[in-house]
Coordinates of C-alpha atoms and ligand atoms in Angstrom, one line a residue:
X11 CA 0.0 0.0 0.0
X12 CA 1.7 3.4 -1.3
X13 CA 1.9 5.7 1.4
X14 CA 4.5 7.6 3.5
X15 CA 6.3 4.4 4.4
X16 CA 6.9 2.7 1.6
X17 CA 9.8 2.5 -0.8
X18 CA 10.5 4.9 -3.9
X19 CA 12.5 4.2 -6.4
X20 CA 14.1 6.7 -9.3
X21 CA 16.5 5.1 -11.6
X22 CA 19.0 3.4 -9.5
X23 CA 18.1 4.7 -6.2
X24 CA 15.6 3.4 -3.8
X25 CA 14.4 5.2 -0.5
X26 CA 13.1 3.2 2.5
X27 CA 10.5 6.1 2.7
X28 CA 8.9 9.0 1.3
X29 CA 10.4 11.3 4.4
X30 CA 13.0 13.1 3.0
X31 CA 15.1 15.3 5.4
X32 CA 14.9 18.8 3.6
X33 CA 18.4 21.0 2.2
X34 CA 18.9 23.4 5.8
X35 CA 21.4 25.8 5.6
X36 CA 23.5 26.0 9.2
X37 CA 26.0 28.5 8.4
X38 CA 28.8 26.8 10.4
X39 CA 31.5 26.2 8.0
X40 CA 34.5 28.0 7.3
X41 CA 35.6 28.6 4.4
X42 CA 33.2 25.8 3.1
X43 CA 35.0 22.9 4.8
X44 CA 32.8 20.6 6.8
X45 CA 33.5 20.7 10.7
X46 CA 32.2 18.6 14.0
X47 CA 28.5 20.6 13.8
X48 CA 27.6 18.9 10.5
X49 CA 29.0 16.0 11.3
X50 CA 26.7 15.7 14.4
X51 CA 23.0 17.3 12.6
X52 CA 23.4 15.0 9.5
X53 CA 24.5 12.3 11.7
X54 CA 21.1 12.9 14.0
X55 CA 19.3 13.7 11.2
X56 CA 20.0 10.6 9.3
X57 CA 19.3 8.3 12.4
X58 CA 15.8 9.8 12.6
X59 CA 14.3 7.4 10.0
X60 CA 14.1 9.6 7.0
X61 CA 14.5 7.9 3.6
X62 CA 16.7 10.5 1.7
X63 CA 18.7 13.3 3.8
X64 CA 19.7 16.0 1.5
X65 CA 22.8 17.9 2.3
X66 CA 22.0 21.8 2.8
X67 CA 22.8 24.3 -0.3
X68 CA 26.4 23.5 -1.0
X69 CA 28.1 26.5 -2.9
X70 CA 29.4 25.6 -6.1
X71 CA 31.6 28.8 -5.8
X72 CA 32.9 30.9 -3.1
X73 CA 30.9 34.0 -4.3
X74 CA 28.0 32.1 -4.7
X75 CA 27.7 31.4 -0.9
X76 CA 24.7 32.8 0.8
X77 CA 26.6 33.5 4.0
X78 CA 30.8 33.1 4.6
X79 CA 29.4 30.2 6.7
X80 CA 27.9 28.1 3.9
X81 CA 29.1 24.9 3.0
X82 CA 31.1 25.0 -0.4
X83 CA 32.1 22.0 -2.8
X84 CA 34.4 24.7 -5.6
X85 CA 37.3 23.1 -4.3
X86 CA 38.4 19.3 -4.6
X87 CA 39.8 19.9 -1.1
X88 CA 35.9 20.3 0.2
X89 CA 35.6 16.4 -0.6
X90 CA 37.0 14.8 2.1
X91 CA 34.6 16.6 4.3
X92 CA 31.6 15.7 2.4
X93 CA 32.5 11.9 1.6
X94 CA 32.3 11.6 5.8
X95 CA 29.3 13.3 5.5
X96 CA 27.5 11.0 3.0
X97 CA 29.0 7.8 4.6
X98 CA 27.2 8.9 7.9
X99 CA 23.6 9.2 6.0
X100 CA 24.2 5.5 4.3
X101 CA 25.4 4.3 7.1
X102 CA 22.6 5.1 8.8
X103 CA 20.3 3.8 6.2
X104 CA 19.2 6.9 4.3
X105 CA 20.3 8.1 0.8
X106 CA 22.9 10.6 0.5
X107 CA 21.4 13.8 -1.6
X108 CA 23.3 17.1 -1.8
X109 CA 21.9 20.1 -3.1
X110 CA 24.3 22.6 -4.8
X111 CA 23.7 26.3 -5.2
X112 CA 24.7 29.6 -6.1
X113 CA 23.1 32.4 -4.7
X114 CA 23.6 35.0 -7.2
X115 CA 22.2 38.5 -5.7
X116 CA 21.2 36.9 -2.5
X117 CA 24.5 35.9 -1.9
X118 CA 27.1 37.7 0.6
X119 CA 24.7 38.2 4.0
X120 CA 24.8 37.3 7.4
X121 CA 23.1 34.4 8.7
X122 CA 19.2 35.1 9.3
X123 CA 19.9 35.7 13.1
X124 CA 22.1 38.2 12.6
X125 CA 19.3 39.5 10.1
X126 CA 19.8 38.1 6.9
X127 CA 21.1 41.9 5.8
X128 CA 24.2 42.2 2.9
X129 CA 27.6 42.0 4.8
X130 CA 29.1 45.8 5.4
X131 CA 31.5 46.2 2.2
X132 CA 34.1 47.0 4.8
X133 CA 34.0 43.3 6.0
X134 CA 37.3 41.2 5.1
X135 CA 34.6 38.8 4.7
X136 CA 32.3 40.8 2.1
X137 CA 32.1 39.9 -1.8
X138 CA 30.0 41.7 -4.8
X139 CA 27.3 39.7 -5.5
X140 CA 26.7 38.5 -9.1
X141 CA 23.4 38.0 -10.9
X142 CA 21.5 37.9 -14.6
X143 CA 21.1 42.4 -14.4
X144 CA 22.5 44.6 -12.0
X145 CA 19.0 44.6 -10.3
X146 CA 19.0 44.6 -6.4
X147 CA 17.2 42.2 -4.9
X148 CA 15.4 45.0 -2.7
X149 CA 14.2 47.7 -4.9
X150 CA 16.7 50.7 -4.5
X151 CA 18.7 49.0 -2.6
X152 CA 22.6 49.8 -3.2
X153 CA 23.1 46.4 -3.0
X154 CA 23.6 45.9 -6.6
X155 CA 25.0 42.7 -8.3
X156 CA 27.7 42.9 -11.1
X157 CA 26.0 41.6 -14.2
X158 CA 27.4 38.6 -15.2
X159 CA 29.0 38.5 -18.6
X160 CA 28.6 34.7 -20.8
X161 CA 32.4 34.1 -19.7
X162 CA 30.7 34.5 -16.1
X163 CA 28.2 32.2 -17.0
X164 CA 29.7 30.0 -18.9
X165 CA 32.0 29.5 -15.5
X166 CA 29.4 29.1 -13.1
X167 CA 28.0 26.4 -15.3
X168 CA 30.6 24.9 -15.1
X169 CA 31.4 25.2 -11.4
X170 CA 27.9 23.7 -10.9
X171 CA 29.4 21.0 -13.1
X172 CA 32.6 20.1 -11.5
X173 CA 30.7 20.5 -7.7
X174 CA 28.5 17.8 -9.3
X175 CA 31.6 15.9 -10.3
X176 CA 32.8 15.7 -6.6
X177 CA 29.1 15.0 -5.0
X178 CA 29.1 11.9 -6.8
X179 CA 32.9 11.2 -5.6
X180 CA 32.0 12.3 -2.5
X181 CA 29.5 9.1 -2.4
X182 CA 26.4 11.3 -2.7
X183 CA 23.9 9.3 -5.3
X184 CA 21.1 12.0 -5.3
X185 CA 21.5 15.3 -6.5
X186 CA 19.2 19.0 -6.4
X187 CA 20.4 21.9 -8.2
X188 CA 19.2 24.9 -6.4
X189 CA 16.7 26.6 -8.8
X190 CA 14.8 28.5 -6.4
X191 CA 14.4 31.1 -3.3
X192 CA 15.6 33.9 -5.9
X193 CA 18.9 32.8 -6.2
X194 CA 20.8 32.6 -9.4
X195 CA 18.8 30.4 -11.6
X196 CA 16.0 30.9 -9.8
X197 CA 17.1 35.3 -11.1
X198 CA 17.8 34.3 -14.6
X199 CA 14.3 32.5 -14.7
X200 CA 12.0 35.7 -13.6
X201 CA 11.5 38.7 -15.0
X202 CA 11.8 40.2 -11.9
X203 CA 15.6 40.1 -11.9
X204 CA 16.7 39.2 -15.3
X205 CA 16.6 42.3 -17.8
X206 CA 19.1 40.9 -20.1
X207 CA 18.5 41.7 -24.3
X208 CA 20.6 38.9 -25.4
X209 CA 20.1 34.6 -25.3
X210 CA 20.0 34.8 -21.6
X211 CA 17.1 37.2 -21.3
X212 CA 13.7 38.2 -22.7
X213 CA 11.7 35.4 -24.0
X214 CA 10.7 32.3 -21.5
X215 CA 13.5 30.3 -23.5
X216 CA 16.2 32.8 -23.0
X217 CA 15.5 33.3 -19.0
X218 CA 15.2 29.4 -19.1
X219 CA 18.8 29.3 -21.0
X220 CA 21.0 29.3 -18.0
X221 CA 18.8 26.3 -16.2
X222 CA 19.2 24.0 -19.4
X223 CA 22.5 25.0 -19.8
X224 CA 23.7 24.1 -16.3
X225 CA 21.5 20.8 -16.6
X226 CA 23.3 19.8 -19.8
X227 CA 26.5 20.2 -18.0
X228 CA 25.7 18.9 -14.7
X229 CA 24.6 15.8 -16.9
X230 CA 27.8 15.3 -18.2
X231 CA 29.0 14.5 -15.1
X232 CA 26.1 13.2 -12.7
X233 CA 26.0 9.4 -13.1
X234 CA 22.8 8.1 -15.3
X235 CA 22.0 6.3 -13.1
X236 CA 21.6 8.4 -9.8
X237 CA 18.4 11.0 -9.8
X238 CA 19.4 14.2 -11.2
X239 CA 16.6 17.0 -9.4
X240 CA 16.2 20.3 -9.3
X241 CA 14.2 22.2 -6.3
X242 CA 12.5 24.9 -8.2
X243 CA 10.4 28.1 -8.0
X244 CA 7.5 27.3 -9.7
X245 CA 5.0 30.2 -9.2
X246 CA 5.3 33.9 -8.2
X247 CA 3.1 35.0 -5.6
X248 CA 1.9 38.2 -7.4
X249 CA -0.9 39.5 -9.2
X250 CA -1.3 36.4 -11.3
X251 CA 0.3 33.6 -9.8
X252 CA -0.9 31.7 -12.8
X253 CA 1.2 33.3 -15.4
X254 CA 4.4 32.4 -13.4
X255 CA 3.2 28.9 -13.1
X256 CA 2.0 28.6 -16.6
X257 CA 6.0 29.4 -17.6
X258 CA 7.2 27.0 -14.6
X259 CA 5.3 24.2 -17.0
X260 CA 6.9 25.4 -19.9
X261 CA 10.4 25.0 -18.4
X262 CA 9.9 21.5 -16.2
X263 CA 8.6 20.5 -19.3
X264 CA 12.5 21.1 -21.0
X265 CA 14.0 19.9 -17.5
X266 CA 12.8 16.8 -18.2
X267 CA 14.2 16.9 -21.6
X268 CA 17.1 17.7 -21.0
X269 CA 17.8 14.7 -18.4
X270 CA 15.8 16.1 -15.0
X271 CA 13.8 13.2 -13.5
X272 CA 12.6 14.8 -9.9
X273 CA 11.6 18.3 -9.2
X274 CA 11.3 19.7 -5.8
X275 CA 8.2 22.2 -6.1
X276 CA 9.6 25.2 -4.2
X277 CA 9.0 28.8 -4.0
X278 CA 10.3 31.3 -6.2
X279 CA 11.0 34.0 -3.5
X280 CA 12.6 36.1 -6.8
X281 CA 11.6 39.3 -5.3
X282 CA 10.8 40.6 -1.3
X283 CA 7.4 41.8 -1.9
X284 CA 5.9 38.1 -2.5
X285 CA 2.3 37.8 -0.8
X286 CA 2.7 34.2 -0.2
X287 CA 0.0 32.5 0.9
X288 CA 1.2 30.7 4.0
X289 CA -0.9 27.9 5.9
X290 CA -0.4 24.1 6.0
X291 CA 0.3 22.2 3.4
X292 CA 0.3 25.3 0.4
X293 CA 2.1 24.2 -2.4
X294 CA 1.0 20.4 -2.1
X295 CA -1.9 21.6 -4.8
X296 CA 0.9 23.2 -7.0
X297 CA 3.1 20.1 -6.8
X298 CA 0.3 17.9 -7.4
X299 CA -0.5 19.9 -10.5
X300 CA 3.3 19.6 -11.7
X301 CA 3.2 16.0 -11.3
X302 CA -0.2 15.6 -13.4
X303 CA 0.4 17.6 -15.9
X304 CA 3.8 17.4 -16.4
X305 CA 4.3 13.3 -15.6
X306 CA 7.4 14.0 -13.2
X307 CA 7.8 12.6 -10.0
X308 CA 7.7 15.7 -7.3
X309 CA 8.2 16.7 -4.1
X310 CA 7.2 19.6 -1.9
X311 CA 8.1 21.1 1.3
X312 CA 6.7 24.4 3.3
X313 CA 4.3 23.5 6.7
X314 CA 3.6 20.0 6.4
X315 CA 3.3 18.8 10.0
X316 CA 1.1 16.1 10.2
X317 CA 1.7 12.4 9.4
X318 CA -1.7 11.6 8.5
X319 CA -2.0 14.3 5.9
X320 CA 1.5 13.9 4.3
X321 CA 0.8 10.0 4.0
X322 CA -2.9 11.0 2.5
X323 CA -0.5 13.3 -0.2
X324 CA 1.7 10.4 -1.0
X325 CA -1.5 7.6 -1.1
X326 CA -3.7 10.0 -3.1
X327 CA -0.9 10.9 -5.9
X328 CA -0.2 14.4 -5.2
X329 CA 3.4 14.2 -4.5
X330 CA 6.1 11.2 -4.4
X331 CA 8.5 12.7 -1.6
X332 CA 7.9 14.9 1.1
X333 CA 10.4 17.2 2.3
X334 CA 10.7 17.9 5.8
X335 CA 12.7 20.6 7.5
X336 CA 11.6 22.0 11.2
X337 CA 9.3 19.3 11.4
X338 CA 12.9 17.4 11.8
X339 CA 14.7 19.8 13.7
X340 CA 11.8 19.9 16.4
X341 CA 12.1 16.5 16.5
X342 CA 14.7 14.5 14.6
X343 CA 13.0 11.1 15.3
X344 CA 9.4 12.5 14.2
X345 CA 9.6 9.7 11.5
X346 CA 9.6 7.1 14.4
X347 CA 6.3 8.9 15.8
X348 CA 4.8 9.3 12.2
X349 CA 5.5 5.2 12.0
X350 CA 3.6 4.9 15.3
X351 CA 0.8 7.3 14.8
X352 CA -0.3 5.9 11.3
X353 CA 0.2 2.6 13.0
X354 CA 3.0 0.9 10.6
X355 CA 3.9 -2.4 11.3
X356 CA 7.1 -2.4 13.8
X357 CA 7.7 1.6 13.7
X358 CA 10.9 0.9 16.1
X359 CA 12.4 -0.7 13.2
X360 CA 12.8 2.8 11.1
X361 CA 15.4 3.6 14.1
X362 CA 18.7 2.1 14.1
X363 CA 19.2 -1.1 16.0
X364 CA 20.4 0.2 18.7
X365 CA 17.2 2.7 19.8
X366 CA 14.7 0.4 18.0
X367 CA 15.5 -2.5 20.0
X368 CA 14.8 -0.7 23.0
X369 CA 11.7 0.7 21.8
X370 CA 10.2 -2.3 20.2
X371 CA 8.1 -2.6 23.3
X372 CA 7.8 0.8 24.8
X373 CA 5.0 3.0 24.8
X374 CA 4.6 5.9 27.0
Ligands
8OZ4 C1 18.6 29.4 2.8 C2 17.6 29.0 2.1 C3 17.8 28.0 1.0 O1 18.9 27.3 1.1 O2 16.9 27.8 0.2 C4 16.2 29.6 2.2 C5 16.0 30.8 1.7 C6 14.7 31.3 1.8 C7 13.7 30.6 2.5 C8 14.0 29.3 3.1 C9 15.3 28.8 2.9

């Protein structure tokens, strides 16, 4: 019977569920290098039950980093770090995603605690941000990014390429290219952010140009046989959210085309004023509607909380993985009390030997 707990397969890859530990971003590394904190949170994370664990955005270039603290695989030396990383998650019993990113005009803050604010240009750590236009993110904002030229682009495609390259020798076997949350792809894609005249702006194919392009060269590297995602922005809270999503199609359609076989329905988030509709559950419909009309296997994310709903979304067709992200943090073995709430045969046994053999008779 299809529902949260049972298997999914894509292409080589199976997960043991359809609870998928969502891309966080911690801001604790250095320089990009793993440390002890990951090592602990994917380490708990991974224990917890979920099927896949996906690494948090993983800058596939230094300026591309949303914070100095983010994780970065630019640099062959970043793989080492990683590989421990991915080992953890397997060993564990969950697969190993990463999800690489470039933050484009976003990129260069402080963590959201410290207020999420563009780093003072006096800061040894400070960078100029990059993007599709020199368009601020915030209107008027003198936070402007350096329009990129096609060298520029042509580079970051293929640093998304080569950070691919090491995932997969890192041991990672599934793979999301950040397309959303108004970072770069995400900026060439709306028209928000991307005011370019030539092949990388305008028309719906141009502003698509920089995703395909990446795909294409990601694929050159990304086994065939591993699932090759993207999480992406797939409607624009604005006036007519349906115009945005109507394009969203259009381009998931030439994902798929060109090699995607998963898309993570996300947000687009390409511009501060958004009205998005927050409740529970909100972009389930949208996802749903991707997977329908588009034939795709999806996932989702944003305020799904409650076991009984997420496995109704999985046994009713409306998406294939569910993406959890402070759900897990509040509680890193909620996959253990999903288990037991929608009364799976066993729901110790998600746990690792060690805590389910203790709890294979406990209740409280
Ligand atoms: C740091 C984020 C990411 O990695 O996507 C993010 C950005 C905006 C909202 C939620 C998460």
């Amino acid at each position: 019977m299809t529902g949260l707990f049972s298997s999914f397969s894509l292409k080589d890859i199976t997960l043991r569920n359809r609870i998928a530990v969502s891309p966080m971003c911690q801001y604790q590394a250095v320089d990009g290098f793993i440390n002890d904190w990951h090592s602990a949170h994917y380490s708990m994370l991974a224990r917890g039950g979920a099927g896949l664990v996906v690494v948090e955005a993983t800058a596939v270039a230094p300026e591309g980093r949303i914070t100095p603290g983010d994780v970065g695989l630019w640099s062959d030396e970043h793989t080492a770090g990683l590989s421990s990383i991915a080992a953890a998650i397997k060993t564990a019993g969950a697969v190993a995603g990463i999800q690489l990113a470039h933050a484009g005009r976003k990129a260069g803050c402080t963590p959201p605690w410290q207020g999420g604010a563009p780093l003072d240009r006096d800061d040894a750590l400070a960078w100029e941000p990059v993007g599709p236009s020199a368009v601020p993110f915030v209107p008027g904002n003198d936070y402007i990014p350096r329009e990129m030229t096609k060298d520029n682009i042509r580079q970051t495609q293929q640093d998304f390429a080569r950070a691919a390259e090491r995932a997969c020798q890192a041991g990672f076997q599934w793979l999301e290219l950040h397309f959303a949350h108004g970072f770069l792809a995400q900026s060439f894609l709306s028209p928000q952010s991307n005011t370019r005249s030539d092949e990388y702006g305008g028309s719906l194919e141009g502003r698509a140009r920089f995703l395909l392009e990446t795909v294409a060269e990601v694929r050159k590297f990304w086994p065939d046989n591993f699932p090759l995602t993207v999480r992406l922005g797939v409607v624009e809270f604005d006036d007519c959210p349906e115009h945005s999503f109507s394009e969203s199609l259009k381009v998931i359609g030439w994902l798929k085309d060109a090699g995607v076989d998963f898309v993570d329905v996300g947000l687009s988030l390409a511009t501060p004023g958004e009205n998005i509709p927050w409740a529970a559950n909100f972009m389930v419909p949208w996802a749903a509607r991707v997977r329908r009309e588009k034939n795709i296997p999806v996932g989702t994310s944003w305020m799904i909380t409650q076991a009984k709903e997420a496995n109704e979304f999985i046994q009713d067709g409306k998406v294939d993985v569910i993406f959890f992200a402070r759900t897990l943090l509040a509680n890193p073995h909620w996959p253990y009390r999903a288990a037991r709430e929608l009364e799976i045969t066993d729901p110790h046994a998600v746990l690792p030997t060690p805590y389910a053999y203790w709890l294979q008779n406990w209740s409280e």
